[in-house]
XYZ file of C-alpha atoms in Angstrom:
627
model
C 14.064 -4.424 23.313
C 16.321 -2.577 25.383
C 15.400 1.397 25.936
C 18.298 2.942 23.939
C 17.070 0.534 20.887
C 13.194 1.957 21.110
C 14.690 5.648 21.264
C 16.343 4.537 18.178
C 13.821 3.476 16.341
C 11.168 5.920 17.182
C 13.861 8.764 16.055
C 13.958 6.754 12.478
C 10.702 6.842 12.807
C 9.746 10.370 13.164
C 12.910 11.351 10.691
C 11.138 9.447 7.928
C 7.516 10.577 8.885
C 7.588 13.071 6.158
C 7.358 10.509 3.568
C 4.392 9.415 4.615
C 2.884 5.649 6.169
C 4.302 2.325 5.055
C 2.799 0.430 1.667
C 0.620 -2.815 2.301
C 2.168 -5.215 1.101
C -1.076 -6.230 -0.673
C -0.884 -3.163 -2.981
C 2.704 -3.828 -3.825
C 1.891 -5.737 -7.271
C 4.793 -4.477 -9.988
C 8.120 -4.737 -10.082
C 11.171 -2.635 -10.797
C 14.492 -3.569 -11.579
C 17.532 -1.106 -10.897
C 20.913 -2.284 -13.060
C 23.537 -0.976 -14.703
C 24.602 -2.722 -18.505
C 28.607 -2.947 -18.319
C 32.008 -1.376 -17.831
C 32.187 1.383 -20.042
C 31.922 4.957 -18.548
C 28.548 5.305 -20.580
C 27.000 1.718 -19.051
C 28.356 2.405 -15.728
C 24.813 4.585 -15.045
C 21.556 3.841 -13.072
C 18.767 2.244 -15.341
C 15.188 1.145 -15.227
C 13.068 -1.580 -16.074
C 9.373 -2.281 -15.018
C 6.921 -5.885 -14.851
C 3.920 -6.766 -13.737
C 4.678 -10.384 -12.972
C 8.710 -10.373 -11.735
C 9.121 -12.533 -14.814
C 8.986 -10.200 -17.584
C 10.689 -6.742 -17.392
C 10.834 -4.364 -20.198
C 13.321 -1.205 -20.136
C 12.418 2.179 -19.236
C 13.256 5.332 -21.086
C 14.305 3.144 -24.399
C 16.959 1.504 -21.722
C 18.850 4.763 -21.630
C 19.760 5.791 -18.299
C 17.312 7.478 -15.290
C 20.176 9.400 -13.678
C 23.453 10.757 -14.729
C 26.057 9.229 -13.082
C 28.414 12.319 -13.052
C 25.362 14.115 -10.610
C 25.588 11.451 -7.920
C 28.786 9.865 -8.009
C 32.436 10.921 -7.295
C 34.142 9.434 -9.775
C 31.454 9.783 -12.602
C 30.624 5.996 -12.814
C 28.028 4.421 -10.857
C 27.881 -0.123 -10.273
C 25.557 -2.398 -8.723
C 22.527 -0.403 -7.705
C 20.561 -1.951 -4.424
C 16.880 -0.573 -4.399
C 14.866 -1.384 -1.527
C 11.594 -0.023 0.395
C 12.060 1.978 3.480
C 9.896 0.977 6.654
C 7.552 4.626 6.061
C 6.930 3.485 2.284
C 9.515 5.607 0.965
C 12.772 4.095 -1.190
C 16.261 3.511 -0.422
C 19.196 3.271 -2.680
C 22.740 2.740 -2.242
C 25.441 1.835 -4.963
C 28.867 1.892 -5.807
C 30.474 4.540 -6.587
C 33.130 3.236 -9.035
C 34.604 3.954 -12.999
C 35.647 0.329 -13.584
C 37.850 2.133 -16.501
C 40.375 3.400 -13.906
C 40.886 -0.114 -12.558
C 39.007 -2.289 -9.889
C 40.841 -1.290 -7.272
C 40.178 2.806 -7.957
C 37.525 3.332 -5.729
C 36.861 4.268 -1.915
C 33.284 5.255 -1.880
C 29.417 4.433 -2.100
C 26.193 6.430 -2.687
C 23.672 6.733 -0.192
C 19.734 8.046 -1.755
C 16.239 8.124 -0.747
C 13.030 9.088 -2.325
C 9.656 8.861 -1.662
C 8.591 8.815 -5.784
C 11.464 6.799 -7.196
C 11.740 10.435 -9.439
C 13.444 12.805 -7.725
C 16.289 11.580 -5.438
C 18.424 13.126 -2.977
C 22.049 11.408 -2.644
C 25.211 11.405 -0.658
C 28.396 10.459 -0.967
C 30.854 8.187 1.369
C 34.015 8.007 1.500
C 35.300 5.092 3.597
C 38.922 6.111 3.392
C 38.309 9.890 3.648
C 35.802 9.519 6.487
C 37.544 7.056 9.038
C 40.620 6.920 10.272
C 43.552 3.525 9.468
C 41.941 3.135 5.966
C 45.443 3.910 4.170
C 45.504 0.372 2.464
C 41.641 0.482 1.509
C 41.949 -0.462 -1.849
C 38.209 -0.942 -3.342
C 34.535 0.083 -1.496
C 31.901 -2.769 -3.864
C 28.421 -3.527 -3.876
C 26.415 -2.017 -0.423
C 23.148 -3.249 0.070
C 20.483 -2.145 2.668
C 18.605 -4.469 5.338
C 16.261 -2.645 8.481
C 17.777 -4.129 11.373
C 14.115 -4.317 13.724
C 16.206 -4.803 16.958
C 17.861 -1.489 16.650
C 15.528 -0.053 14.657
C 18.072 1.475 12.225
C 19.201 0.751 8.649
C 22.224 -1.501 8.356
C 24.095 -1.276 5.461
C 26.615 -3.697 4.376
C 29.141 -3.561 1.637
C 32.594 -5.606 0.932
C 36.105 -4.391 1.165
C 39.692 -5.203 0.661
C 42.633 -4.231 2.078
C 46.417 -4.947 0.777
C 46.524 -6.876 3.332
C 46.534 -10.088 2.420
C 42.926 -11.093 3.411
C 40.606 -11.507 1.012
C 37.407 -9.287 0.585
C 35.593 -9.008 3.811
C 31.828 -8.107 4.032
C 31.673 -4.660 6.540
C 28.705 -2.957 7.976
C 27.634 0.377 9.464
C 24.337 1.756 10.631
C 22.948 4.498 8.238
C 22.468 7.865 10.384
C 18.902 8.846 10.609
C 18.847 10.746 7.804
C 20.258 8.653 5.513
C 23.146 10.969 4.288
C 25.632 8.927 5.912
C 26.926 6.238 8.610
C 26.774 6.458 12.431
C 30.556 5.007 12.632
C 33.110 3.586 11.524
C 32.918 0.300 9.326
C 33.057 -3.106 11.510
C 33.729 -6.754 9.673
C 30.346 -8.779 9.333
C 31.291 -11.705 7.516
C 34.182 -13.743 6.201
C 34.107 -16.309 3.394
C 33.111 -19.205 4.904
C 35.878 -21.545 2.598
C 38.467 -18.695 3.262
C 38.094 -16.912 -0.300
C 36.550 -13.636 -0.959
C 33.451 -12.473 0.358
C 31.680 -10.087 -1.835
C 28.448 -9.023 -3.411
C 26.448 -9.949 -0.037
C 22.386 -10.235 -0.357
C 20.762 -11.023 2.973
C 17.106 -12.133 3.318
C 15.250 -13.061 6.524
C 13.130 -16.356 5.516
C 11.597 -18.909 8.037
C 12.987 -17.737 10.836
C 16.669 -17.304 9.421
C 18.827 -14.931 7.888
C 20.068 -16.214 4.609
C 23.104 -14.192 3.136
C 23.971 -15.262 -0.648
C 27.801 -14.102 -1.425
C 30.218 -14.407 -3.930
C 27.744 -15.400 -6.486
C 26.314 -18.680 -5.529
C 27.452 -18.931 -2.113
C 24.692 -19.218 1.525
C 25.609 -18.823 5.019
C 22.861 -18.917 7.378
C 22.612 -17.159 10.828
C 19.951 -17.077 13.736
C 21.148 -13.044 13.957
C 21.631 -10.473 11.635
C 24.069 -8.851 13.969
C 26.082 -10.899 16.515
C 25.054 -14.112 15.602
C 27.331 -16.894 14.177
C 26.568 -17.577 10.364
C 27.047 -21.346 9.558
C 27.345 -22.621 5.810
C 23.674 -24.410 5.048
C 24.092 -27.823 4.114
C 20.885 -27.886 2.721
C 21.487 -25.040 -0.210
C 21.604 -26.682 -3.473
C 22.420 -24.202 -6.761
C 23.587 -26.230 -9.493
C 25.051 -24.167 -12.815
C 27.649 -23.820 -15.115
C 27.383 -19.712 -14.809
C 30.419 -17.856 -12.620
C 28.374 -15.764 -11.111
C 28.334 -12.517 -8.975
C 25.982 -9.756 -7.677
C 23.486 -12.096 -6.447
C 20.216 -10.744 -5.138
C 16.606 -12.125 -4.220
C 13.439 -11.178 -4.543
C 9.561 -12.299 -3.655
C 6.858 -12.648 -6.010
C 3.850 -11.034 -5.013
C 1.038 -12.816 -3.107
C 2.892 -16.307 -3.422
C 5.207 -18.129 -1.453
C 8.103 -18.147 -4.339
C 11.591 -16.597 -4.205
C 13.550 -15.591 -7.423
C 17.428 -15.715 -6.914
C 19.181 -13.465 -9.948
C 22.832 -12.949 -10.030
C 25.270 -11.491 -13.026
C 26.785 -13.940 -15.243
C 29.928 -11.365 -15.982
C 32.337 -13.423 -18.404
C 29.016 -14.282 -20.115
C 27.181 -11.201 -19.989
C 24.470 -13.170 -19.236
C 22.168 -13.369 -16.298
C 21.228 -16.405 -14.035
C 17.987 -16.307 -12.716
C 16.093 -19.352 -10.211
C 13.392 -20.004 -7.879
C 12.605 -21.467 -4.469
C 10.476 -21.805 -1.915
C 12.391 -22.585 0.456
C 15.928 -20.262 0.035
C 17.762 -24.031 0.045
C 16.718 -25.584 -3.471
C 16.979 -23.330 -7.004
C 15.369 -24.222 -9.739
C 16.555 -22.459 -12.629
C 13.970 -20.051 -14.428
C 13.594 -18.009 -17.176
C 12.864 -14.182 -16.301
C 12.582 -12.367 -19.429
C 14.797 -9.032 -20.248
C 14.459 -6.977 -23.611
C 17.492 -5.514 -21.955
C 21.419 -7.001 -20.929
C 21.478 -6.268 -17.150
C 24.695 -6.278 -14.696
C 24.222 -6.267 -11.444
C 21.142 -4.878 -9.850
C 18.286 -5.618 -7.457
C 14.092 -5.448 -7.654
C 11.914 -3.940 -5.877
C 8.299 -3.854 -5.203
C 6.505 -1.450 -6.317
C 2.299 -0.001 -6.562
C 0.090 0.586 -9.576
C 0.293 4.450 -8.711
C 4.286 4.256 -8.672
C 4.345 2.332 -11.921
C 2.126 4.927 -13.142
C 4.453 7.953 -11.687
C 7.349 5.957 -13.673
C 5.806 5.123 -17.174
C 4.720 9.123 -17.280
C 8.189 9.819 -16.510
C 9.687 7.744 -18.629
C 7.326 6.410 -21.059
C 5.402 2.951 -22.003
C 7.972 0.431 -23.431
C 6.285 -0.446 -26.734
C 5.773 -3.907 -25.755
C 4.660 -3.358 -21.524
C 1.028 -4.370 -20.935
C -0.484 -2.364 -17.861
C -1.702 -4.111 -15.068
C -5.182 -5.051 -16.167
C -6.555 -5.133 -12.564
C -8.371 -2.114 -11.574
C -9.586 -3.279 -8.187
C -8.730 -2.114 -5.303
C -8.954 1.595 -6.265
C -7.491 2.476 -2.716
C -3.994 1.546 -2.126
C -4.221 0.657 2.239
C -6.269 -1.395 4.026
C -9.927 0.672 3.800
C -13.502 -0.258 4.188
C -17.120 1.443 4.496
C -16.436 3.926 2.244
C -18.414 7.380 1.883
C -18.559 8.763 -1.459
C -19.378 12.224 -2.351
C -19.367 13.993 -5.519
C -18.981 18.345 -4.824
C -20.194 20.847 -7.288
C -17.885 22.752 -5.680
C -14.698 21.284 -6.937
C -16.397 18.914 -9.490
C -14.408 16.094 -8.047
C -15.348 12.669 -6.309
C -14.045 12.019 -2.651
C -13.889 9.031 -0.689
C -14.046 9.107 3.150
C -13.408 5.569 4.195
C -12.753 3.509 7.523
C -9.323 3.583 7.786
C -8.808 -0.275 8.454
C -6.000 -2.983 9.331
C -6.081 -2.993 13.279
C -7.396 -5.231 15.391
C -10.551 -4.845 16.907
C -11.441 -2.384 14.415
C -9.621 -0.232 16.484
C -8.563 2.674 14.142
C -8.978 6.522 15.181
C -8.709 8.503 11.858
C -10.619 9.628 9.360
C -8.623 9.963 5.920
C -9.995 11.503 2.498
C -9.345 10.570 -1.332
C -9.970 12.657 -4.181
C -10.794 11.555 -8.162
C -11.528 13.833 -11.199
C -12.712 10.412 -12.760
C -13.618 7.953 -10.334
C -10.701 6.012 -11.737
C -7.446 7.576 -10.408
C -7.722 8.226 -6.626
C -5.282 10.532 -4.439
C -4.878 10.236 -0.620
C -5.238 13.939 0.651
C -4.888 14.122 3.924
C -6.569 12.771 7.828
C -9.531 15.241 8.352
C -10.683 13.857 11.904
C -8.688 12.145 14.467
C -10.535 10.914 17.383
C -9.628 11.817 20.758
C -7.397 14.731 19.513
C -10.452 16.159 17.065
C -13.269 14.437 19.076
C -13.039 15.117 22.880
C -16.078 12.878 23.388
C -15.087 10.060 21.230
C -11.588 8.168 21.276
C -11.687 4.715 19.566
C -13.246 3.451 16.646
C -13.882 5.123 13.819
C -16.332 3.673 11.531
C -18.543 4.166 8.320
C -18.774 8.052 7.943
C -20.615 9.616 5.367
C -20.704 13.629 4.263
C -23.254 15.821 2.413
C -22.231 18.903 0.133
C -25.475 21.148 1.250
C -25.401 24.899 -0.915
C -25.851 27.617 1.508
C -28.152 30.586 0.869
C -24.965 33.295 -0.078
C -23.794 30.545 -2.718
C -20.937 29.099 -0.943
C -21.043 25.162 0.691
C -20.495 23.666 3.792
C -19.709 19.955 4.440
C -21.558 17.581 6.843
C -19.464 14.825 7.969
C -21.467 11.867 9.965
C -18.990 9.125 11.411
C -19.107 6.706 14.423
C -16.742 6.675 17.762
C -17.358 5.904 21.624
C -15.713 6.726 24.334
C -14.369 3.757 25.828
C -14.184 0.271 24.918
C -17.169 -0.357 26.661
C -19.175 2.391 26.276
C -21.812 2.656 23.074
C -21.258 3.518 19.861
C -22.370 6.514 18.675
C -23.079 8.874 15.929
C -21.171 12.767 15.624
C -20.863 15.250 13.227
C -18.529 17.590 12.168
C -18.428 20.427 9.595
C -16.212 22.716 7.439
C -16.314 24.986 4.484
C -14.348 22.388 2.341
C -14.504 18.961 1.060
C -10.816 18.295 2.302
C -11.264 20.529 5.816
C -10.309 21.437 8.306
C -13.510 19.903 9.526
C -14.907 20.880 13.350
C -16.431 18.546 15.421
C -19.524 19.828 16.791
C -21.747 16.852 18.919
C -23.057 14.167 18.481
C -26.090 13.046 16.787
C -27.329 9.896 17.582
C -26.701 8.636 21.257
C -30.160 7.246 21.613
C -32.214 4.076 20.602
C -35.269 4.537 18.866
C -38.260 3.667 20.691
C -38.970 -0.036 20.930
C -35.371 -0.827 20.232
C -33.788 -3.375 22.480
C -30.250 -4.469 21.041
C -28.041 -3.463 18.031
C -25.269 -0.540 17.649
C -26.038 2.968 16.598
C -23.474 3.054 13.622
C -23.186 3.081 9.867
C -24.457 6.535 9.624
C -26.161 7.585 5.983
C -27.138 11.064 5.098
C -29.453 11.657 2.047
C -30.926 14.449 0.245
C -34.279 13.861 -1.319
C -34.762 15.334 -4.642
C -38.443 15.981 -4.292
C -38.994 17.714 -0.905
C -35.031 19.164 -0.646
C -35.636 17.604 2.908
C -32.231 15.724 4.328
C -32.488 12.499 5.816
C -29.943 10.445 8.123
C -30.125 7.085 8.324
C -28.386 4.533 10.912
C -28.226 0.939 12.600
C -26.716 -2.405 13.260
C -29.715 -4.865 14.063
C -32.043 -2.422 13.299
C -32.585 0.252 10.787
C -34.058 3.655 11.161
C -34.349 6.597 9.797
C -35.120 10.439 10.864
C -35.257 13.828 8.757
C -32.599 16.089 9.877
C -32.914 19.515 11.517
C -32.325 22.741 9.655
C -28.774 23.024 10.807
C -27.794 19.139 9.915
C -26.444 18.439 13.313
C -29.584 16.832 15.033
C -32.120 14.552 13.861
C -35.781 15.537 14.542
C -36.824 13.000 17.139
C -40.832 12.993 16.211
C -39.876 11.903 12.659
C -37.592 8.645 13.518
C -38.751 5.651 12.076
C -37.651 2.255 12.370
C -37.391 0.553 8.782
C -38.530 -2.762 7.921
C -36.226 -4.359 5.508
C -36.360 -7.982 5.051
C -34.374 -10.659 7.994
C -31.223 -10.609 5.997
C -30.509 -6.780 7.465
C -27.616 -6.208 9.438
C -25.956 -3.121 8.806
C -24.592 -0.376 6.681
C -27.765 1.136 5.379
C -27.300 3.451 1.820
C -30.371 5.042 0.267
C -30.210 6.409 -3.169
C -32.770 7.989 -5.412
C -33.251 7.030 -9.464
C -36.545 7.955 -11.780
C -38.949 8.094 -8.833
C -37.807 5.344 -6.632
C -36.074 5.807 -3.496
C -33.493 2.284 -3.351
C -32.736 1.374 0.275
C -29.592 -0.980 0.054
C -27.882 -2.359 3.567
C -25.350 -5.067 4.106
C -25.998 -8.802 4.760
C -24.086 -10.984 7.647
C -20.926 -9.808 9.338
C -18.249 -7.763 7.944
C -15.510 -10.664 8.843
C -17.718 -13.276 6.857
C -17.051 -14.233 3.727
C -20.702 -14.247 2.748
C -20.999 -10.507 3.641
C -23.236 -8.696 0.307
C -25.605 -6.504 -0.099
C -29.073 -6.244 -0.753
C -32.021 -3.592 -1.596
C -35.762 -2.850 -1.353
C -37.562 -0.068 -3.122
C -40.094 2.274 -1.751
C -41.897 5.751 -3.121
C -40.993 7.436 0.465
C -37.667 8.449 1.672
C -38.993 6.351 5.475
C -41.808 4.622 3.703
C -42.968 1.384 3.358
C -40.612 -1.357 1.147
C -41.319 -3.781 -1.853
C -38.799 -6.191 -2.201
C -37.695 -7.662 -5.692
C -37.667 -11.353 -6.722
C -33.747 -10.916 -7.135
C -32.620 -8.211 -4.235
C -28.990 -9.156 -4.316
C -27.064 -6.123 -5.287
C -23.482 -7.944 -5.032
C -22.321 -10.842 -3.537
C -19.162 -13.215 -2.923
C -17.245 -14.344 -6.183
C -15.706 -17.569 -5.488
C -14.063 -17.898 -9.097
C -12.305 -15.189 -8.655
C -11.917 -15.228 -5.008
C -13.705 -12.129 -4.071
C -14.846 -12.122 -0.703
C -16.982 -9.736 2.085
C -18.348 -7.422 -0.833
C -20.789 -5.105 1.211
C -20.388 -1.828 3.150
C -21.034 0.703 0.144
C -22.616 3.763 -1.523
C -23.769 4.133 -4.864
C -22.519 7.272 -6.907
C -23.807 8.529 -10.133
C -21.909 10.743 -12.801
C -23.298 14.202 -12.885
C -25.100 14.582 -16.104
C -25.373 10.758 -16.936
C -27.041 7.854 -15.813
C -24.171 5.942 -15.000
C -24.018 4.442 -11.630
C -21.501 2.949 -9.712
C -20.962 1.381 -6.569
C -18.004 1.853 -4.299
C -18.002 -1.007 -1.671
C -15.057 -3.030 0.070
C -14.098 -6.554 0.275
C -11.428 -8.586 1.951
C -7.938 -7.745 1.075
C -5.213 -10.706 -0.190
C -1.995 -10.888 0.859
C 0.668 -13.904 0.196
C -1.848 -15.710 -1.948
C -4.234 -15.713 0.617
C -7.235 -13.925 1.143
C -7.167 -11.991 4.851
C -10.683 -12.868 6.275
C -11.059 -14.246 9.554
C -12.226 -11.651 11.875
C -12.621 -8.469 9.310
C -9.499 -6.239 9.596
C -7.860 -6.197 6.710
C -10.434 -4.939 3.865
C -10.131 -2.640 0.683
C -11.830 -0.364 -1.088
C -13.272 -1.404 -4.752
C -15.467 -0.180 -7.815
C -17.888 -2.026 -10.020
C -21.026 -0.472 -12.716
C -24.225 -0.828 -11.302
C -26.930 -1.511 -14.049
C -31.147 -1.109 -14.283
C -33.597 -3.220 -15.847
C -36.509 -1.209 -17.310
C -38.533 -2.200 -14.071
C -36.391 -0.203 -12.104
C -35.140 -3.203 -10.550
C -30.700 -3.537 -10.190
C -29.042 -6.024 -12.071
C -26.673 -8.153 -9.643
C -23.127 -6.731 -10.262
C -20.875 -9.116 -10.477
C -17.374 -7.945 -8.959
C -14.465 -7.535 -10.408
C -10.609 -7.587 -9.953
């Protein structure tokens, strides 16, 4: 990539860093669908409609419309709304801005909007013909559409035009400015009709290595590059109808390999919907409506921004929620430490911040719940390196303790892993504020040592425990091994006469979590490696926060689901409801993505929930995951 391109894309970059990081595409599950319903000045507005499938959608706000045109749009009318997700996770829009009532060749201009909640929206207006210079014979602006052009690292956008000119409509692009308010020149041509008719209503997809544009309805030219490249009709595309079409657009279903191609059926007011796998052969499909769209485009979309939506706008009567409640973390997360403050009398989740390779992420981000159902990200409350001069990569497994102070107010203990260098040990820190959410302060670290007789292993997965009987805290650590030491007055050292290496059955490797219910302290670690698909968790039980273990018949806590395709369930903590004795584990497991699951080495895991139960022994009742 040439120098001036990087520049480019690391100013888009920082312009859109307010929004926030982009959206796995594994939490991406719903849909929404952004359409107008016809060519009257009261159907020429932006509308809604939701699904949890991509092939049923159901209308938002009793199909009335989410925006008034007149507030966006120059000429009060609004057509063919293109919705699409920015590269930081926030959303693009751009549309025509047209009355159809004052004739199709009235208008000169488009609408440029972002979000980052699909809510509120900011907008801009262009004017082609007011804007640039030799645009006297402009005669219509129709249909732009949005595609992130990765060599220049900039937003393309793409519309069609005609001139009096005798041409026929041309497809024209310009790169967005970095703000998205506007273009960074002039328009240039992009494409001609490849039969030497019209070119309009452009869709462009990049699909096995190719960039597929759909035009004109029910037209394909493929091209090797979005931008310079030669595009070539495909003699493979097949799309057989009856339906004049226009406005097509395409869309992917989540986690599968399937494509749906929808265009507007105008004469019919009717739309044509298919799927492929391949962007050459269309089978027509049925996609369900309880609405008559015209031309618009879908989106992907989370759980949370469905949720943001239907409290906006309200549950269509007939909408089923998403009955998936698994993962509760939208992101790639694992080894999550859970903490419920008196304080604030919420829960918080401080996980490994996961998805790079060689486990090689430096943060330290925080949820918060009020219900252990709805989770919020709240902000990065360590970064290594910058936060940590003694530790710069790898930041794994932390875990925090809410510990009352004698004037009434709390501090926080926060125990997490880093090292140096890549091959320098592992080891144990600890850092502390006056607030679950920070700012926390690094102060040293804790564990830098082997316990005696210790040969091998890593000095990770920190644990920190407060035992209800004595008030005394304990930390607890180890990979290969598993130990355990009381900690000093002031939390930030262990006492080294009281470490104690554990003796939990072979199956230990790692991640140990102790927990204490009627009189039994419950030491539970994880099983394998965290990139096996066979990673669980198991438990012993003992009457001494570092004493001896008895180990049930049964000591699988939770394990691998192959029915459902549930995978790596381990790394956890246990959390009870204040008050109650309800118990719940928060663990991770592998993360799916395309239809597959993402194993292999680890990297890609995510944060889930599941009831923990008792038998009247004492003894836990194998939880069986869920989705």
């Amino acid at each position: 990539m040439k120098l001036k391109q990087i520049l480019a894309a690391l100013l888009f970059a920082a312009s859109c860093s307010v929004f926030g990081e982009s959206i796995a595409e594994k939490d991406r599950t719903c849909y929404l669908f952004a359409y107008f319903t016809g060519n009257s000045p009261a159907e020429e507005q932006l509308c809604y409609a939701v699904s949890t499938d991509g092939r049923n959608f159901f209308a938002l706000n009793s199909g009335k419309p989410v925006i008034d045109s007149k507030t966006i749009s120059e000429s009060g009318g609004i057509r063919d709304p293109y919705i699409t997700r920015a590269e930081d996770g926030s959303f693009l829009m751009v549309m025509t801005d047209m009355k159809s009532s004052r004739g199709w060749s009235s208008n000169r201009a488009m609408i440029l909007m972002k979000s980052k909640d699909l809510i509120n929206w900011s907008h801009s207006i262009v004017n082609i013909q007011k804007l640039y210079p030799g645009q006297e014979n402009l005669k219509h602006v129709w249909a732009p559409q949005v595609y992130f052009d990765k060599t220049a690292g900039k937003y393309l956008i793409y519309w069609s035009m005609w001139y009096d000119d005798g041409v026929p409509d041309r497809i024209f692009y310009a790169c967005a400015n970095s703000d998205f308010t506007g273009l960074e020149s002039a328009p240039q041509e992009f494409f001609r009709g490849l039969d030497g008719k019209e070119s309009i209503d452009g869709d462009i997809a990049f699909v096995n290595g190719k960039f597929h544009l759909f035009y004109d309805g029910k037209k394909k030219a493929v091209s090797d590059k979005l931008v310079g490249g030669e595009w070539k009709a495909d003699p493979d595309f097949s799309l057989t109808t009856d339906f004049n079409l226009e406005g097509s657009s395409v869309y992917k279903l989540v986690n599968s390999d399937t494509w749906i191609f929808m265009a507007d059926g105008p004469w019919t007011n009717q739309f044509f919907f298919a799927e492929t796998k391949d962007m050459n052969h269309f089978t027509p499909v049925n996609v369900a409506c309880d609405f008559k769209p015209r031309h618009g485009s879908v989106v992907t979309i989370t759980r949370s921004e469905l949720k943001g939506l239907l409290a906006k706008w309200g549950k269509p009567e007939k909408f089923e929620l998403p009955k998936q409640k698994n993962p509760i973390l939208e992101g790639f997360y694992a080894d999550p430490g859970v903490m419920y403050s008196e304080k604030t009398k919420k829960y918080y989740i401080y996980p490994t911040h996961d998805g790079f390779a060689g486990w090689g992420g430096k943060d330290f981000p925080v949820f918060s719940s009020d219900d252990l159902k709805e989770w919020k990200y709240e902000t990065t409350i360590l970064t290594l390196g910058k936060d940590v001069p003694w530790a710069n990569l790898n930041a794994w497994a932390p875990c925090i303790m809410e510990r009352k102070q004698p004037d009434g107010t709390c501090k926080y203990y926060f125990y997490f892993c880093g090292r140096e260098k890549s091959d320098t040990p592992q080891m144990v820190s600890v850092a502390v504020a006056d607030d679950p959410l920070g700012p926390f302060k690094a102060v040293s670290p804790v564990l830098n040592f082997k316990p005696e007789g210790v040969r091998g292993g890593q000095e990770i997965d920190p644990d920190v425990f407060r035992d209800p009987k004595s008030g005394k805290y304990y930390l607890y650590w180890g990979n290969g091994y598993m130990a355990g030491a009381e900690l000093s007055d002031d939390m930030l050292s262990v006492k080294r006469d009281t470490v104690t290496v554990l003796r939990p059955d072979r199956s230990y490797r790692e991640g140990t979590h102790v927990f204490y219910r009627n009189g039994i302290y419950y030491f539970t670690w994880s099983v394998d490696d965290t990139g096996s698909k066979n990673y669980c968790v198991r438990y012993a039980m003992s009457d001494s926060p570092l004493g001896k273990f008895t180990f049930p018949e049964n000591n699988l806590v939770i394990r691998r689901d192959d029915s459902q395709g549930i995978f790596g369930t381990g790394h956890h903590q246990m959390i009870c409801k204040p008050g109650t004795d309800e118990w719940y584990i928060i663990y991770h497991r592998f993360a799916w993505m395309n239809g597959k699951v993402m194993d292999g080495p680890g990297y890609h895991r995510e944060v889930c929930i599941d009831r923990v139960y008792f038998n009247e022994d004492g003894t836990i009742r194998q939880v069986v995951p869920t989705l």
